[in-house]
Amino acid sequence: MLQFALTRFISLSLSLIAASVVIFAVIEIIPGDPASFMLGINAQPDTIAALREQLGLNGSLLSRYVNWVSGMLVGDFGISYTYKVPVSELILARVWISLPLAVYALAISTLIAFPVGLIAAAKRGKTIDITIMGTTQLGIAIPNFWFAMILVLIFAINLRWFSAGGFPGWEEGFLLSIKSLTLPAIALALPQASILARIMRSSILDTLDQDYVRTARAKGLSQRQAIWRHALKNALIPVLTIIGMQFSFLMAGAIIIENVFFLPGLGRLIFQGITQRDLIVVESVVMLLVFAVIIVTFIVDLTYAAVDPRLRQR
Amino acid sequence: MLMLKPISEPSTSHLPKGETIMNFFVKKVATATAILLSSTIISHAAQTDITIGMQLEPPNLDPTGGAAGAIDQVVYANIFEGLTRYQADGSIAPALAKSWDISDDGLSYTFHLHEGVKFHDGSSMDAEDVKFSLDRARAEDSTNAQKALFAGITSVDVIDATTVKITLSSPNGGFITNMAWGDAVIVAPESIGNAATNPIGTGPFVFSNWVQGDRIEISRNDNYWGNPVSLDSATFKFISDPTAAFAAMMAGDLDAFPGYPAPETLPQFAADPRFTVIGGNTEGETILSTNNKDEHFSKLKVRKALAHAINRQEIIDGAMFGYGKPIGTHFAPHHPDYIDLTGNSNYDPELSKKLLSEAGYPNGFETTLKLPPPSYARRGGEIIAAQLRAVGIKAEISNLEWADWLKQVFKGKDYGLTIVSHTEPMDIGIYARPTYYFQYDNPDFQQLMTDLTAESDPSSRSAMLKKAQRIISEDYVNGYLFQLARTSVINSKIKGMWENSPTQATDLTGVSWTD
Amino acid sequence: MTNFPRTLIFGGILFSIFLLCALVSFVWTPADVEILHITARFKLPSAIHWFGTDHFGRDIFSMIMVGARTSIAVAVVAVGIGIALGVPLGLWAAANHGHWLDDLIMRGNDLVFAFPSLIIAILITAVFGPSAFNAIIAIGIFNIPVFARISRGGALSIWTLDYILSARVAGKRAFRISAEHILPNIANLLIVQGTIQFSLGILAEAALSYVGLGVQPPTPSWGRMLADSQTMISIAPHLALFPGFAIILTVLGLNLMGDGLRDILDPRIRRTQR
């Protein structure tokens, strides 16, 4: 087990290094000088040069890469070009919006997907199953930003139940903040819920076909009891894996939703970092997201291997 | 300064140092719940606070360090003050300097400052601070975006605590106006280091809070040296999305939105008695900038053809929903010296095609139309491209972000056409710079501008300005489209908000509720 | 003759409608999408303008047709890139199973999967400029690991078959085995996955266009139509509804087709009676 963990850890480190090189390389190619952008049209060349010096933009590629990576290892993500504050502060402030939003969206989608998937599996082939399958197909096909626009039109502009966006800040009130995250979470949750429901359904159906379930049925358990007592637990495993993967997708994928609802989250931070050529912010946040995904995969791999020795062969 | 307002979000986190994340979060949730439970009664007594919508969030709060107009929108006249200041009607009034003497040769300005002025941190404002501010702005390594304003200064001398003498290298009729710009506000050496996140000025409002991505709060300065203001506090809320701005305004989340970004929804506000829609001017000449060194556009006939292919009213209606005055030259129509030269470039596509043939392009030609982010450029660009297509000019649209636009168009001059709004007041002088991005090089015009700077007699200046307008109109240097309008949606009970935008500012000093 | 599943038929019809629109748009649209009629803007659906007009007076129905062309073209080429580069990669990995090359390719795959695709796509189009071509590249890049993984997985199970092993023993080169035996047998897998990636490609193109990084004006694009319509949604909702429906129905059609194709082509799934 230990050897397995070690090899996987080495693999993880290599992936991280490779990722950092790729990210750094891509970002450096971006045209557009952050200093000119910050100072605007009428700035003199010497002012721009002074700012470039201040921002540390004049070092060699290699030295800048090394500085960046060594900084990240100690938690120093550099200073944002645009805001002149540590990137780690920016990230920390934004995470408190993106993370709750992702959790909220995940909660909504699992709350919907589980019962829906269960029912569809239990009533396979019947009308309700077909309806559910049809609806989930629709749910996958709807672009979440379009759905968001419709939600705003109906619930914010017409009914005035919610504000059209914005985030008051956690200090202003927990319920108020949750309220402002509701429409965005619903918009994010729709396609997720649809996918999860379908996976839930097929996972349960797969498990139901397994021998041990047939045995349970042969022993006299009803369909429902078979599902509840045996199938569900095992059906959940692939579903949970998917949820884990969806989480990082939600964090990054909310980039458009955050724009529609003007939420100051990680997605918007990256988006505006790109448009403002705040390279440090973009590099660091992308690296963070990639890191999160790789770590999650690593942990999942280890957990599976710990549970199922067959998986340690690789 | 061009209409350069990069979309940005502010920075600093409000996590106190040393707090663990968990503690912070738990504490916040606890207090928040307590507040929520206890604050069930919302009182609406005589209102002394105001919530203002803003499209763009400033990246920081130091107006002397960066180009973002959004910074001035928050701090100008509210938190920071300069020697002089702009008024709502565009005129210049004394501010920190109560009066000034100008020497006969026009080279020395002696400013007499108000006494007893204090910065928000309690330290006093005196001539040393003025010297510090101006020297800092004009220093070699200064990052002030408008360094040109200070370029002519050779020395700043402290005569005594309330007297400053500034010496120029050559006379400059616009110097007093220059000192009214947001980039020339007076700051203190003790507090300038943190100005980006904790601005300390001399103004009637004090900075109190900044919730990144959401709002900035300011509150009344009880130790203000000047006339007391009516408001106790103000909140600037950042809403860049026009749909959201509309929803927020309609729902009453905002009291006012100067520079409201969704002109298509204005009729709904105008019809509602709760709101007043104000249409005002800006100093923004929106032009179809033409690269005068481009192979096609270096020919006068082609530029003339361009001018006649454009239907200004269609652009104003289609992109700005009717808001904006057509202009025929690079000058603001609300200015007394403006002359209407739109006749030189009236909409005549047949003439346009004829001119193109004469210039050697009977089948038109291809060019690029590079557009920065604002909707006047993006929407206006689509309309102009269609109008140009109708006469045979195929303009390929590139929608660029500001950073790219600056690099390709403004610095690289790699473009055929672009659309941008030049929002500095009285900036016709840019046509005297041959290396400015549209690359117009006319020695007569350059001479005219030099004479103008040296001239102080008002009627001579007026004649020169008129002549200048004619020259650039008849040379068809750029396509002159319209003067950018400033539309504001305001709660009908509020008075005192600026109609026009002679400079970037949301001046709250004269704002109050009428009941 | 096999009984075509309902999903395939229904999905096929849906998708064909838009494919037809796209193809017909090359020769005819009810109105010219490049000419603006500001005075005729915001018209509701009528006999002349079946879907109404937009804020520039352009006929929305015509724009949907031309937009179909954009979406389908971008998605098809992006999937094409994924197949053209991903499948050989996957086959190569499978042929070298156990070798470090296989490991390397799979690690590379995982690495690409770890990147947030939308963000990278936005980055790429911001770096190299917004255009249909760059959108295709940005989307195509993320299709490569998908097809690599699928073809590797499919290939691995075929490699274990007896007749393949005997061919190997007989001296046939791995490359020829892959080309002649493996590839045809994973074709079904690729077709099914291809339809899925196609629908994802349409969504991705819409997302990129929505943020302004896809095909540029004046060429219509469904995503950009949505973005343009956003501020006017309360005065002219039809501007947002029609492009939205177009995206939904096209993607739905493709997904249903994918389901149906899987039912026919992939015997393993059929066995479990989904």
mmCIF file of C-alpha atoms in Angstrom, chain A residues 23 27 68 72 76-78 80 83 86-95 98 248 251-252 255 258 265-274 278-293, chain C residues 114-116 119-120 123:
data_model
loop_
_atom_site.group_PDB
_atom_site.id
_atom_site.type_symbol
_atom_site.label_atom_id
_atom_site.label_comp_id
_atom_site.label_asym_id
_atom_site.label_seq_id
_atom_site.Cartn_x
_atom_site.Cartn_y
_atom_site.Cartn_z
ATOM 1 C CA ILE A 23 0.283 27.311 -17.377
ATOM 2 C CA ILE A 27 0.191 32.905 -19.900
ATOM 3 C CA TRP A 68 6.520 32.088 -9.066
ATOM 4 C CA MET A 72 3.526 29.281 -4.413
ATOM 5 C CA ASP A 76 2.825 33.442 -1.662
ATOM 6 C CA PHE A 77 1.050 33.813 -4.942
ATOM 7 C CA GLY A 78 2.608 37.103 -5.806
ATOM 8 C CA SER A 80 -1.635 41.329 -8.406
ATOM 9 C CA TYR A 83 -4.822 45.696 -7.498
ATOM 10 C CA PRO A 86 -1.311 39.846 -2.580
ATOM 11 C CA VAL A 87 -3.061 37.421 -4.879
ATOM 12 C CA SER A 88 -3.621 35.112 -1.938
ATOM 13 C CA GLU A 89 -5.853 37.758 -0.360
ATOM 14 C CA LEU A 90 -7.826 38.113 -3.546
ATOM 15 C CA ILE A 91 -8.239 34.365 -3.792
ATOM 16 C CA LEU A 92 -9.210 34.011 -0.161
ATOM 17 C CA ALA A 93 -11.904 36.672 -0.423
ATOM 18 C CA ARG A 94 -13.296 35.134 -3.605
ATOM 19 C CA VAL A 95 -13.211 31.573 -2.377
ATOM 20 C CA SER A 98 -17.249 30.400 -5.059
ATOM 21 C CA SER A 248 -13.990 21.233 -9.296
ATOM 22 C CA MET A 251 -15.756 25.983 -9.125
ATOM 23 C CA ALA A 252 -14.306 26.737 -12.522
ATOM 24 C CA ILE A 255 -17.171 31.572 -14.509
ATOM 25 C CA GLU A 258 -20.674 34.619 -11.899
ATOM 26 C CA GLY A 265 -16.060 34.845 -7.150
ATOM 27 C CA LEU A 266 -13.038 32.938 -8.450
ATOM 28 C CA GLY A 267 -14.472 32.558 -11.918
ATOM 29 C CA ARG A 268 -14.919 36.251 -12.337
ATOM 30 C CA LEU A 269 -11.492 36.877 -10.865
ATOM 31 C CA ILE A 270 -9.931 34.789 -13.596
ATOM 32 C CA PHE A 271 -12.098 36.278 -16.296
ATOM 33 C CA GLN A 272 -11.193 39.808 -15.358
ATOM 34 C CA GLY A 273 -7.593 38.834 -14.804
ATOM 35 C CA ILE A 274 -7.527 37.682 -18.407
ATOM 36 C CA ASP A 278 -3.279 40.530 -14.696
ATOM 37 C CA LEU A 279 -1.112 37.549 -15.496
ATOM 38 C CA ILE A 280 -0.159 36.723 -11.942
ATOM 39 C CA VAL A 281 -3.763 36.316 -10.903
ATOM 40 C CA VAL A 282 -4.600 34.127 -13.873
ATOM 41 C CA GLU A 283 -1.544 31.921 -13.428
ATOM 42 C CA SER A 284 -2.097 31.420 -9.748
ATOM 43 C CA VAL A 285 -5.805 30.776 -9.808
ATOM 44 C CA VAL A 286 -5.618 28.327 -12.701
ATOM 45 C CA MET A 287 -2.762 26.561 -10.947
ATOM 46 C CA LEU A 288 -4.872 26.374 -7.807
ATOM 47 C CA LEU A 289 -7.807 24.842 -9.642
ATOM 48 C CA VAL A 290 -5.622 22.314 -11.398
ATOM 49 C CA PHE A 291 -3.979 21.511 -8.112
ATOM 50 C CA ALA A 292 -7.358 20.930 -6.503
ATOM 51 C CA VAL A 293 -8.417 18.510 -9.203
ATOM 52 C CA ALA C 114 -7.347 18.341 -14.803
ATOM 53 C CA PHE C 115 -7.431 21.714 -16.529
ATOM 54 C CA PRO C 116 -10.664 23.676 -16.329
ATOM 55 C CA ILE C 119 -11.186 28.777 -18.592
ATOM 56 C CA ILE C 120 -8.449 27.494 -20.844
ATOM 57 C CA LEU C 123 -7.553 32.020 -22.232
#
